């Protein structure tokens, strides 16, 4: 992570409440107090580098080594600082309950849709207390449409669509963000993520998620990218040029964010809870929801 001090208080509150008992984190040259904050967390093992995020396969070289060294035979959850994992009954059944059920049913991975949350009103004009749930500020999302297909040769899912495509990439849908992830895996040193945690090898790991409207148990990653600091962060990222795709193709994307658009429309959906997301087909409870 880099410069995520605004998101870390709730991030730790949420994942500790879910039962995560240790965090492996790589700080990539933060200068906003993130590194110092992480140094003071008793359940964090912290690495620091000023090396290029892009040249490290967008952080995967760093994370793959940590997974090989420390994740073998553990259930490992890979999330960004701006992602909050929820799943059916997450408010009453912590992650160890879910992973015990996955073990009992022979499942070694659990997929999720990354759902972009956004405010009502121009970006950057809201107030946010870092100790509170980001949904208190980013209370809205697009419940569709989403495009879904399987890709060869890895059989990985590819989900695109949603609000970022609607607002910023209507004319370039091929550049629309990949929204499927496989964040929770009973890890083996023989596994590797290929593109963040959007896809993995061996390819059977990619079968753990069949996307919105699918039948397999899955969760949602509430994506809080669009908190008020997104304007300044976008200015910095435009300057750094570390975007996963060709950075030059995303200059106008960053410019559009920096302009502070109102992403909300009358078709926007107000977030309620995990039950709502199951009802909308954006995540599935499966048999897990009936035990």
PDB file of C-alpha atoms in Angstrom:
ATOM      1  CA  UNK A   1       0.000   0.000   0.000  1.00  0.00           C
ATOM      2  CA  UNK A   2       0.931   3.618  -0.369  1.00  0.00           C
ATOM      3  CA  UNK A   3      -0.477   6.611   1.544  1.00  0.00           C
ATOM      4  CA  UNK A   4      -3.580   4.963   2.983  1.00  0.00           C
ATOM      5  CA  UNK A   5      -3.686   6.594   6.414  1.00  0.00           C
ATOM      6  CA  UNK A   6      -7.299   7.673   5.853  1.00  0.00           C
ATOM      7  CA  UNK A   7      -8.506   4.091   5.304  1.00  0.00           C
ATOM      8  CA  UNK A   8      -6.455   2.141   7.827  1.00  0.00           C
ATOM      9  CA  UNK A   9      -8.408   2.743  11.075  1.00  0.00           C
ATOM     10  CA  UNK A  10     -11.616   1.217   9.682  1.00  0.00           C
ATOM     11  CA  UNK A  11      -9.676  -1.398   7.704  1.00  0.00           C
ATOM     12  CA  UNK A  12      -8.185  -2.802  10.909  1.00  0.00           C
ATOM     13  CA  UNK A  13     -11.446  -2.491  12.831  1.00  0.00           C
ATOM     14  CA  UNK A  14     -13.304  -4.459  10.172  1.00  0.00           C
ATOM     15  CA  UNK A  15     -10.797  -7.247   9.601  1.00  0.00           C
ATOM     16  CA  UNK A  16      -9.970  -7.715  13.274  1.00  0.00           C
ATOM     17  CA  UNK A  17     -13.712  -7.991  13.918  1.00  0.00           C
ATOM     18  CA  UNK A  18     -13.868 -10.689  11.230  1.00  0.00           C
ATOM     19  CA  UNK A  19     -11.163 -12.663  13.030  1.00  0.00           C
ATOM     20  CA  UNK A  20      -8.023 -11.915  11.017  1.00  0.00           C
ATOM     21  CA  UNK A  21      -5.208 -12.555  13.491  1.00  0.00           C
ATOM     22  CA  UNK A  22      -2.177 -11.293  11.576  1.00  0.00           C
ATOM     23  CA  UNK A  23      -1.453  -8.873   8.743  1.00  0.00           C
ATOM     24  CA  UNK A  24       1.475  -8.996   6.303  1.00  0.00           C
ATOM     25  CA  UNK A  25       1.876  -5.576   4.707  1.00  0.00           C
ATOM     26  CA  UNK A  26       4.223  -3.929   2.240  1.00  0.00           C
ATOM     27  CA  UNK A  27       4.500  -0.151   2.445  1.00  0.00           C
ATOM     28  CA  UNK A  28       5.581   1.348  -0.870  1.00  0.00           C
ATOM     29  CA  UNK A  29       7.148   4.673   0.074  1.00  0.00           C
ATOM     30  CA  UNK A  30       4.284   6.242   2.015  1.00  0.00           C
ATOM     31  CA  UNK A  31       4.830   9.785   3.255  1.00  0.00           C
ATOM     32  CA  UNK A  32       1.453  10.499   4.915  1.00  0.00           C
ATOM     33  CA  UNK A  33       2.001   8.667   8.227  1.00  0.00           C
ATOM     34  CA  UNK A  34       0.946   5.226   6.943  1.00  0.00           C
ATOM     35  CA  UNK A  35       4.317   3.621   7.701  1.00  0.00           C
ATOM     36  CA  UNK A  36       4.470   5.053  11.220  1.00  0.00           C
ATOM     37  CA  UNK A  37       0.877   3.997  11.911  1.00  0.00           C
ATOM     38  CA  UNK A  38       1.582   0.432  10.787  1.00  0.00           C
ATOM     39  CA  UNK A  39       4.724   0.244  12.911  1.00  0.00           C
ATOM     40  CA  UNK A  40       2.541   0.698  15.978  1.00  0.00           C
ATOM     41  CA  UNK A  41       0.126  -2.147  15.197  1.00  0.00           C
ATOM     42  CA  UNK A  42       0.883  -5.242  17.326  1.00  0.00           C
ATOM     43  CA  UNK A  43      -0.525  -7.723  14.791  1.00  0.00           C
ATOM     44  CA  UNK A  44       1.285  -6.356  11.706  1.00  0.00           C
ATOM     45  CA  UNK A  45       4.465  -7.655  10.111  1.00  0.00           C
ATOM     46  CA  UNK A  46       5.676  -4.791   7.967  1.00  0.00           C
ATOM     47  CA  UNK A  47       8.019  -4.496   5.001  1.00  0.00           C
ATOM     48  CA  UNK A  48       9.009  -1.230   3.350  1.00  0.00           C
ATOM     49  CA  UNK A  49      10.285  -0.483  -0.148  1.00  0.00           C
ATOM     50  CA  UNK A  50      10.735   2.558  -2.329  1.00  0.00           C
ATOM     51  CA  UNK A  51      11.103   0.371  -5.442  1.00  0.00           C
ATOM     52  CA  UNK A  52       8.792   0.671  -8.437  1.00  0.00           C
ATOM     53  CA  UNK A  53       5.344  -0.822  -7.952  1.00  0.00           C
ATOM     54  CA  UNK A  54       5.010  -1.208 -11.730  1.00  0.00           C
ATOM     55  CA  UNK A  55       8.385  -2.950 -12.143  1.00  0.00           C
ATOM     56  CA  UNK A  56       7.555  -5.423  -9.378  1.00  0.00           C
ATOM     57  CA  UNK A  57       4.630  -6.723 -11.478  1.00  0.00           C
ATOM     58  CA  UNK A  58       2.410  -4.227  -9.656  1.00  0.00           C
ATOM     59  CA  UNK A  59       3.424  -5.530  -6.252  1.00  0.00           C
ATOM     60  CA  UNK A  60       2.977  -9.216  -7.045  1.00  0.00           C
ATOM     61  CA  UNK A  61       6.698  -9.980  -6.780  1.00  0.00           C
ATOM     62  CA  UNK A  62       6.650  -8.696  -3.192  1.00  0.00           C
ATOM     63  CA  UNK A  63       3.402 -10.371  -2.209  1.00  0.00           C
ATOM     64  CA  UNK A  64       4.159 -13.710  -3.864  1.00  0.00           C
ATOM     65  CA  UNK A  65       7.339 -14.052  -1.824  1.00  0.00           C
ATOM     66  CA  UNK A  66       5.449 -13.325   1.397  1.00  0.00           C
ATOM     67  CA  UNK A  67       2.753 -15.844   0.495  1.00  0.00           C
ATOM     68  CA  UNK A  68       5.349 -18.505  -0.276  1.00  0.00           C
ATOM     69  CA  UNK A  69       7.237 -17.824   2.946  1.00  0.00           C
ATOM     70  CA  UNK A  70       4.358 -17.328   5.378  1.00  0.00           C
ATOM     71  CA  UNK A  71       1.068 -18.338   3.752  1.00  0.00           C
ATOM     72  CA  UNK A  72       1.686 -22.023   3.014  1.00  0.00           C
ATOM     73  CA  UNK A  73      -1.203 -24.161   4.358  1.00  0.00           C
ATOM     74  CA  UNK A  74      -2.931 -21.139   5.867  1.00  0.00           C
ATOM     75  CA  UNK A  75      -6.156 -19.481   4.797  1.00  0.00           C
ATOM     76  CA  UNK A  76      -4.866 -16.210   3.367  1.00  0.00           C
ATOM     77  CA  UNK A  77      -6.940 -13.148   2.520  1.00  0.00           C
ATOM     78  CA  UNK A  78      -5.443 -10.735  -0.029  1.00  0.00           C
ATOM     79  CA  UNK A  79      -7.117  -7.323  -0.049  1.00  0.00           C
ATOM     80  CA  UNK A  80      -6.139  -3.753  -0.794  1.00  0.00           C
ATOM     81  CA  UNK A  81      -6.439  -1.076   1.873  1.00  0.00           C
ATOM     82  CA  UNK A  82      -9.534   0.305   0.153  1.00  0.00           C
ATOM     83  CA  UNK A  83     -11.405  -3.033   0.069  1.00  0.00           C
ATOM     84  CA  UNK A  84     -13.800  -4.239   2.770  1.00  0.00           C
ATOM     85  CA  UNK A  85     -14.808  -7.888   2.412  1.00  0.00           C
ATOM     86  CA  UNK A  86     -18.358  -8.828   3.313  1.00  0.00           C
ATOM     87  CA  UNK A  87     -20.181 -12.134   2.810  1.00  0.00           C
ATOM     88  CA  UNK A  88     -23.454 -13.716   3.930  1.00  0.00           C
ATOM     89  CA  UNK A  89     -23.736 -13.563   7.738  1.00  0.00           C
ATOM     90  CA  UNK A  90     -20.400 -11.781   8.103  1.00  0.00           C
ATOM     91  CA  UNK A  91     -21.945  -9.743  10.921  1.00  0.00           C
ATOM     92  CA  UNK A  92     -22.551 -12.869  13.041  1.00  0.00           C
ATOM     93  CA  UNK A  93     -20.141 -15.481  11.634  1.00  0.00           C
ATOM     94  CA  UNK A  94     -16.473 -14.432  11.519  1.00  0.00           C
ATOM     95  CA  UNK A  95     -13.980 -15.626   8.927  1.00  0.00           C
ATOM     96  CA  UNK A  96     -12.843 -18.746  10.855  1.00  0.00           C
ATOM     97  CA  UNK A  97     -16.442 -20.011  10.645  1.00  0.00           C
ATOM     98  CA  UNK A  98     -16.423 -19.454   6.893  1.00  0.00           C
ATOM     99  CA  UNK A  99     -13.037 -21.078   6.342  1.00  0.00           C
ATOM    100  CA  UNK A 100     -14.013 -24.065   8.516  1.00  0.00           C
ATOM    101  CA  UNK A 101     -17.089 -24.505   6.326  1.00  0.00           C
ATOM    102  CA  UNK A 102     -15.008 -24.191   3.162  1.00  0.00           C
ATOM    103  CA  UNK A 103     -12.619 -26.836   4.509  1.00  0.00           C
ATOM    104  CA  UNK A 104     -15.519 -29.139   5.366  1.00  0.00           C
ATOM    105  CA  UNK A 105     -17.004 -28.794   1.878  1.00  0.00           C
ATOM    106  CA  UNK A 106     -13.684 -29.266   0.082  1.00  0.00           C
ATOM    107  CA  UNK A 107     -13.430 -25.728  -1.263  1.00  0.00           C
ATOM    108  CA  UNK A 108     -10.007 -24.080  -1.243  1.00  0.00           C
ATOM    109  CA  UNK A 109     -10.934 -20.620  -2.524  1.00  0.00           C
ATOM    110  CA  UNK A 110     -13.687 -18.026  -2.201  1.00  0.00           C
ATOM    111  CA  UNK A 111     -14.428 -15.362  -4.807  1.00  0.00           C
ATOM    112  CA  UNK A 112     -15.831 -11.851  -4.593  1.00  0.00           C
ATOM    113  CA  UNK A 113     -17.101  -8.997  -6.730  1.00  0.00           C
ATOM    114  CA  UNK A 114     -15.345  -5.660  -6.261  1.00  0.00           C
ATOM    115  CA  UNK A 115     -18.218  -3.203  -5.887  1.00  0.00           C
ATOM    116  CA  UNK A 116     -17.373   0.468  -6.332  1.00  0.00           C
ATOM    117  CA  UNK A 117     -19.047   2.621  -3.679  1.00  0.00           C
ATOM    118  CA  UNK A 118     -19.528   6.342  -4.290  1.00  0.00           C
ATOM    119  CA  UNK A 119     -21.087   9.431  -2.668  1.00  0.00           C
ATOM    120  CA  UNK A 120     -24.027  11.584  -3.639  1.00  0.00           C
ATOM    121  CA  UNK A 121     -22.644  14.900  -4.836  1.00  0.00           C
ATOM    122  CA  UNK A 122     -19.358  15.997  -6.420  1.00  0.00           C
ATOM    123  CA  UNK A 123     -16.313  13.912  -5.531  1.00  0.00           C
ATOM    124  CA  UNK A 124     -14.079  15.472  -2.908  1.00  0.00           C
ATOM    125  CA  UNK A 125     -16.765  17.604  -1.256  1.00  0.00           C
ATOM    126  CA  UNK A 126     -17.830  15.150   1.469  1.00  0.00           C
ATOM    127  CA  UNK A 127     -16.578  14.832   5.036  1.00  0.00           C
ATOM    128  CA  UNK A 128     -15.194  11.569   6.334  1.00  0.00           C
ATOM    129  CA  UNK A 129     -14.023  10.451   9.778  1.00  0.00           C
ATOM    130  CA  UNK A 130     -11.377   7.692   9.314  1.00  0.00           C
ATOM    131  CA  UNK A 131     -12.724   5.878  12.388  1.00  0.00           C
ATOM    132  CA  UNK A 132     -16.120   5.341  10.769  1.00  0.00           C
ATOM    133  CA  UNK A 133     -17.438   2.947   8.151  1.00  0.00           C
ATOM    134  CA  UNK A 134     -16.688   4.338   4.655  1.00  0.00           C
ATOM    135  CA  UNK A 135     -20.245   3.415   3.668  1.00  0.00           C
ATOM    136  CA  UNK A 136     -21.380   6.318   5.846  1.00  0.00           C
ATOM    137  CA  UNK A 137     -19.864   8.569   3.165  1.00  0.00           C
ATOM    138  CA  UNK A 138     -19.932   6.277   0.125  1.00  0.00           C
ATOM    139  CA  UNK A 139     -23.461   4.991   0.415  1.00  0.00           C
ATOM    140  CA  UNK A 140     -24.300   4.245  -3.213  1.00  0.00           C
ATOM    141  CA  UNK A 141     -23.439   1.723  -5.951  1.00  0.00           C
ATOM    142  CA  UNK A 142     -24.465   0.545  -9.422  1.00  0.00           C
ATOM    143  CA  UNK A 143     -26.249  -2.804  -9.265  1.00  0.00           C
ATOM    144  CA  UNK A 144     -25.467  -3.389 -12.965  1.00  0.00           C
ATOM    145  CA  UNK A 145     -24.998  -3.981 -15.771  1.00  0.00           C
ATOM    146  CA  UNK A 146     -21.972  -6.273 -15.559  1.00  0.00           C
ATOM    147  CA  UNK A 147     -20.381  -8.259 -18.387  1.00  0.00           C
ATOM    148  CA  UNK A 148     -19.085 -11.718 -17.569  1.00  0.00           C
ATOM    149  CA  UNK A 149     -16.974 -14.155 -19.570  1.00  0.00           C
ATOM    150  CA  UNK A 150     -14.356 -16.865 -19.106  1.00  0.00           C
ATOM    151  CA  UNK A 151     -10.913 -16.319 -20.542  1.00  0.00           C
ATOM    152  CA  UNK A 152      -8.475 -18.852 -21.939  1.00  0.00           C
ATOM    153  CA  UNK A 153      -6.043 -20.394 -21.236  1.00  0.00           C
ATOM    154  CA  UNK A 154      -6.460 -19.983 -17.441  1.00  0.00           C
ATOM    155  CA  UNK A 155     -10.278 -20.254 -17.306  1.00  0.00           C
ATOM    156  CA  UNK A 156     -10.350 -17.102 -15.232  1.00  0.00           C
ATOM    157  CA  UNK A 157     -13.503 -15.052 -14.985  1.00  0.00           C
ATOM    158  CA  UNK A 158     -13.558 -11.514 -16.375  1.00  0.00           C
ATOM    159  CA  UNK A 159     -16.200  -9.187 -14.976  1.00  0.00           C
ATOM    160  CA  UNK A 160     -16.460  -5.591 -16.194  1.00  0.00           C
ATOM    161  CA  UNK A 161     -19.007  -2.805 -16.012  1.00  0.00           C
ATOM    162  CA  UNK A 162     -20.362  -0.770 -13.131  1.00  0.00           C
ATOM    163  CA  UNK A 163     -19.956   2.856 -12.189  1.00  0.00           C
ATOM    164  CA  UNK A 164     -16.350   3.501 -13.263  1.00  0.00           C
ATOM    165  CA  UNK A 165     -17.152   2.368 -16.763  1.00  0.00           C
ATOM    166  CA  UNK A 166     -20.398   4.373 -16.777  1.00  0.00           C
ATOM    167  CA  UNK A 167     -18.795   7.610 -15.603  1.00  0.00           C
ATOM    168  CA  UNK A 168     -15.217   7.516 -16.860  1.00  0.00           C
ATOM    169  CA  UNK A 169     -14.788   4.873 -19.552  1.00  0.00           C
ATOM    170  CA  UNK A 170     -17.952   4.827 -21.634  1.00  0.00           C
ATOM    171  CA  UNK A 171     -15.925   5.361 -24.808  1.00  0.00           C
ATOM    172  CA  UNK A 172     -13.219   2.851 -23.780  1.00  0.00           C
ATOM    173  CA  UNK A 173     -15.005  -0.117 -22.179  1.00  0.00           C
ATOM    174  CA  UNK A 174     -12.035  -2.360 -22.961  1.00  0.00           C
ATOM    175  CA  UNK A 175     -10.107  -0.375 -20.316  1.00  0.00           C
ATOM    176  CA  UNK A 176     -12.856  -0.869 -17.744  1.00  0.00           C
ATOM    177  CA  UNK A 177     -11.532  -2.278 -14.439  1.00  0.00           C
ATOM    178  CA  UNK A 178     -11.591  -6.016 -13.783  1.00  0.00           C
ATOM    179  CA  UNK A 179     -14.078  -6.507 -10.941  1.00  0.00           C
ATOM    180  CA  UNK A 180     -13.726 -10.216 -10.130  1.00  0.00           C
ATOM    181  CA  UNK A 181     -11.328 -11.339  -7.426  1.00  0.00           C
ATOM    182  CA  UNK A 182     -10.373 -14.529  -5.599  1.00  0.00           C
ATOM    183  CA  UNK A 183      -9.208 -12.923  -2.348  1.00  0.00           C
ATOM    184  CA  UNK A 184      -9.530 -15.851   0.071  1.00  0.00           C
ATOM    185  CA  UNK A 185      -7.478 -19.000  -0.590  1.00  0.00           C
ATOM    186  CA  UNK A 186      -6.162 -21.891   1.475  1.00  0.00           C
ATOM    187  CA  UNK A 187      -2.707 -21.055   0.266  1.00  0.00           C
ATOM    188  CA  UNK A 188       0.020 -23.343  -1.009  1.00  0.00           C
ATOM    189  CA  UNK A 189       3.526 -22.354  -2.000  1.00  0.00           C
ATOM    190  CA  UNK A 190       2.659 -23.973  -5.334  1.00  0.00           C
ATOM    191  CA  UNK A 191       0.007 -21.315  -6.017  1.00  0.00           C
ATOM    192  CA  UNK A 192       0.455 -17.856  -7.449  1.00  0.00           C
ATOM    193  CA  UNK A 193      -1.681 -14.900  -8.351  1.00  0.00           C
ATOM    194  CA  UNK A 194      -1.252 -13.748 -11.943  1.00  0.00           C
ATOM    195  CA  UNK A 195      -3.074 -10.417 -12.129  1.00  0.00           C
ATOM    196  CA  UNK A 196      -3.522  -9.017  -8.618  1.00  0.00           C
ATOM    197  CA  UNK A 197      -5.980 -11.578  -7.237  1.00  0.00           C
ATOM    198  CA  UNK A 198      -8.167 -11.391 -10.330  1.00  0.00           C
ATOM    199  CA  UNK A 199      -6.703 -14.666 -11.585  1.00  0.00           C
ATOM    200  CA  UNK A 200      -4.483 -17.406 -10.228  1.00  0.00           C
ATOM    201  CA  UNK A 201      -2.577 -20.570 -11.029  1.00  0.00           C
ATOM    202  CA  UNK A 202      -3.165 -23.496 -10.990  1.00  0.00           C
ATOM    203  CA  UNK A 203      -6.151 -22.623 -13.147  1.00  0.00           C
ATOM    204  CA  UNK A 204      -8.628 -24.649 -11.060  1.00  0.00           C
ATOM    205  CA  UNK A 205      -8.474 -21.861  -8.468  1.00  0.00           C
ATOM    206  CA  UNK A 206     -10.253 -19.640 -10.987  1.00  0.00           C
ATOM    207  CA  UNK A 207     -13.263 -21.969 -10.921  1.00  0.00           C
ATOM    208  CA  UNK A 208     -13.990 -20.882  -7.348  1.00  0.00           C
ATOM    209  CA  UNK A 209     -15.952 -17.859  -8.564  1.00  0.00           C
ATOM    210  CA  UNK A 210     -18.707 -17.673 -11.182  1.00  0.00           C
ATOM    211  CA  UNK A 211     -19.565 -13.991 -10.816  1.00  0.00           C
ATOM    212  CA  UNK A 212     -22.717 -11.931 -10.245  1.00  0.00           C
ATOM    213  CA  UNK A 213     -25.798 -14.056 -10.736  1.00  0.00           C
ATOM    214  CA  UNK A 214     -23.786 -17.247 -10.292  1.00  0.00           C
ATOM    215  CA  UNK A 215     -24.489 -20.147  -7.951  1.00  0.00           C
ATOM    216  CA  UNK A 216     -21.232 -20.519  -6.022  1.00  0.00           C
ATOM    217  CA  UNK A 217     -20.937 -18.981  -2.535  1.00  0.00           C
ATOM    218  CA  UNK A 218     -19.174 -15.640  -2.839  1.00  0.00           C
ATOM    219  CA  UNK A 219     -18.701 -12.263  -1.222  1.00  0.00           C
ATOM    220  CA  UNK A 220     -18.352  -8.621  -2.141  1.00  0.00           C
ATOM    221  CA  UNK A 221     -15.401  -6.292  -1.701  1.00  0.00           C
ATOM    222  CA  UNK A 222     -16.836  -2.867  -0.911  1.00  0.00           C
ATOM    223  CA  UNK A 223     -14.391  -0.606  -2.739  1.00  0.00           C
ATOM    224  CA  UNK A 224     -13.918   2.761  -1.007  1.00  0.00           C
ATOM    225  CA  UNK A 225     -11.636   4.376  -3.572  1.00  0.00           C
ATOM    226  CA  UNK A 226     -13.908   7.427  -3.865  1.00  0.00           C
ATOM    227  CA  UNK A 227     -13.496   8.876  -0.377  1.00  0.00           C
ATOM    228  CA  UNK A 228     -12.837  12.659  -0.377  1.00  0.00           C
ATOM    229  CA  UNK A 229      -9.057  12.189  -0.673  1.00  0.00           C
ATOM    230  CA  UNK A 230      -9.495  10.603  -4.131  1.00  0.00           C
ATOM    231  CA  UNK A 231      -8.874  13.969  -5.805  1.00  0.00           C
ATOM    232  CA  UNK A 232      -5.409  14.438  -4.296  1.00  0.00           C
ATOM    233  CA  UNK A 233      -4.581  10.733  -4.646  1.00  0.00           C
ATOM    234  CA  UNK A 234      -5.486  10.853  -8.341  1.00  0.00           C
ATOM    235  CA  UNK A 235      -3.237  13.840  -8.879  1.00  0.00           C
ATOM    236  CA  UNK A 236      -0.380  11.926  -7.243  1.00  0.00           C
ATOM    237  CA  UNK A 237      -1.028   8.700  -9.178  1.00  0.00           C
ATOM    238  CA  UNK A 238      -1.215  10.567 -12.471  1.00  0.00           C
ATOM    239  CA  UNK A 239       2.224  11.988 -11.712  1.00  0.00           C
ATOM    240  CA  UNK A 240       3.685   8.635 -10.635  1.00  0.00           C
ATOM    241  CA  UNK A 241       2.490   6.757 -13.757  1.00  0.00           C
ATOM    242  CA  UNK A 242       2.268   3.367 -12.032  1.00  0.00           C
ATOM    243  CA  UNK A 243      -1.159   2.328 -13.359  1.00  0.00           C
ATOM    244  CA  UNK A 244      -1.609  -1.343 -14.274  1.00  0.00           C
ATOM    245  CA  UNK A 245      -2.522  -0.497 -17.879  1.00  0.00           C
ATOM    246  CA  UNK A 246      -0.557   1.882 -20.105  1.00  0.00           C
ATOM    247  CA  UNK A 247      -0.379   5.016 -17.892  1.00  0.00           C
ATOM    248  CA  UNK A 248      -0.638   7.329 -20.893  1.00  0.00           C
ATOM    249  CA  UNK A 249      -4.055   5.884 -21.714  1.00  0.00           C
ATOM    250  CA  UNK A 250      -5.314   6.835 -18.264  1.00  0.00           C
ATOM    251  CA  UNK A 251      -4.370  10.505 -18.187  1.00  0.00           C
ATOM    252  CA  UNK A 252      -7.922  11.545 -19.083  1.00  0.00           C
ATOM    253  CA  UNK A 253      -9.304   9.069 -16.518  1.00  0.00           C
ATOM    254  CA  UNK A 254      -7.367  10.770 -13.741  1.00  0.00           C
ATOM    255  CA  UNK A 255      -8.319  14.187 -15.101  1.00  0.00           C
ATOM    256  CA  UNK A 256     -11.985  13.224 -14.973  1.00  0.00           C
ATOM    257  CA  UNK A 257     -11.698  12.156 -11.332  1.00  0.00           C
ATOM    258  CA  UNK A 258      -9.771  15.310 -10.439  1.00  0.00           C
ATOM    259  CA  UNK A 259     -12.604  17.385 -11.939  1.00  0.00           C
ATOM    260  CA  UNK A 260     -14.866  16.118  -9.129  1.00  0.00           C
ATOM    261  CA  UNK A 261     -17.852  14.679 -11.013  1.00  0.00           C
ATOM    262  CA  UNK A 262     -21.113  13.628  -9.382  1.00  0.00           C
ATOM    263  CA  UNK A 263     -21.253   9.859  -9.949  1.00  0.00           C
ATOM    264  CA  UNK A 264     -24.734   9.589  -8.461  1.00  0.00           C
ATOM    265  CA  UNK A 265     -27.867   9.332 -10.606  1.00  0.00           C
ATOM    266  CA  UNK A 266     -31.498   8.498  -9.882  1.00  0.00           C
ATOM    267  CA  UNK A 267     -30.677   4.940 -10.935  1.00  0.00           C
ATOM    268  CA  UNK A 268     -28.035   4.591  -8.193  1.00  0.00           C
ATOM    269  CA  UNK A 269     -28.754   2.020  -5.472  1.00  0.00           C
ATOM    270  CA  UNK A 270     -28.506   2.916  -1.783  1.00  0.00           C
ATOM    271  CA  UNK A 271     -26.467   0.369   0.159  1.00  0.00           C
ATOM    272  CA  UNK A 272     -28.277  -1.470   2.958  1.00  0.00           C
ATOM    273  CA  UNK A 273     -26.559  -4.716   3.980  1.00  0.00           C
ATOM    274  CA  UNK A 274     -25.356  -8.113   2.774  1.00  0.00           C
ATOM    275  CA  UNK A 275     -28.922  -9.398   2.464  1.00  0.00           C
ATOM    276  CA  UNK A 276     -29.605  -6.727  -0.155  1.00  0.00           C
ATOM    277  CA  UNK A 277     -26.534  -7.795  -2.152  1.00  0.00           C
ATOM    278  CA  UNK A 278     -27.651 -11.440  -2.076  1.00  0.00           C
ATOM    279  CA  UNK A 279     -31.127 -10.416  -3.225  1.00  0.00           C
ATOM    280  CA  UNK A 280     -29.579  -8.440  -6.103  1.00  0.00           C
ATOM    281  CA  UNK A 281     -27.469 -11.432  -7.137  1.00  0.00           C
ATOM    282  CA  UNK A 282     -24.202  -9.562  -6.560  1.00  0.00           C
ATOM    283  CA  UNK A 283     -23.071 -12.227  -4.118  1.00  0.00           C
ATOM    284  CA  UNK A 284     -24.319 -15.690  -3.220  1.00  0.00           C
ATOM    285  CA  UNK A 285     -24.950 -17.306   0.168  1.00  0.00           C
ATOM    286  CA  UNK A 286     -25.231 -20.868  -1.138  1.00  0.00           C
ATOM    287  CA  UNK A 287     -25.348 -23.688   1.411  1.00  0.00           C
ATOM    288  CA  UNK A 288     -23.320 -21.473   3.741  1.00  0.00           C
ATOM    289  CA  UNK A 289     -26.450 -19.343   4.130  1.00  0.00           C
ATOM    290  CA  UNK A 290     -28.540 -22.316   5.264  1.00  0.00           C
ATOM    291  CA  UNK A 291     -26.426 -23.761   8.075  1.00  0.00           C
TER     292      UNK A 291
END
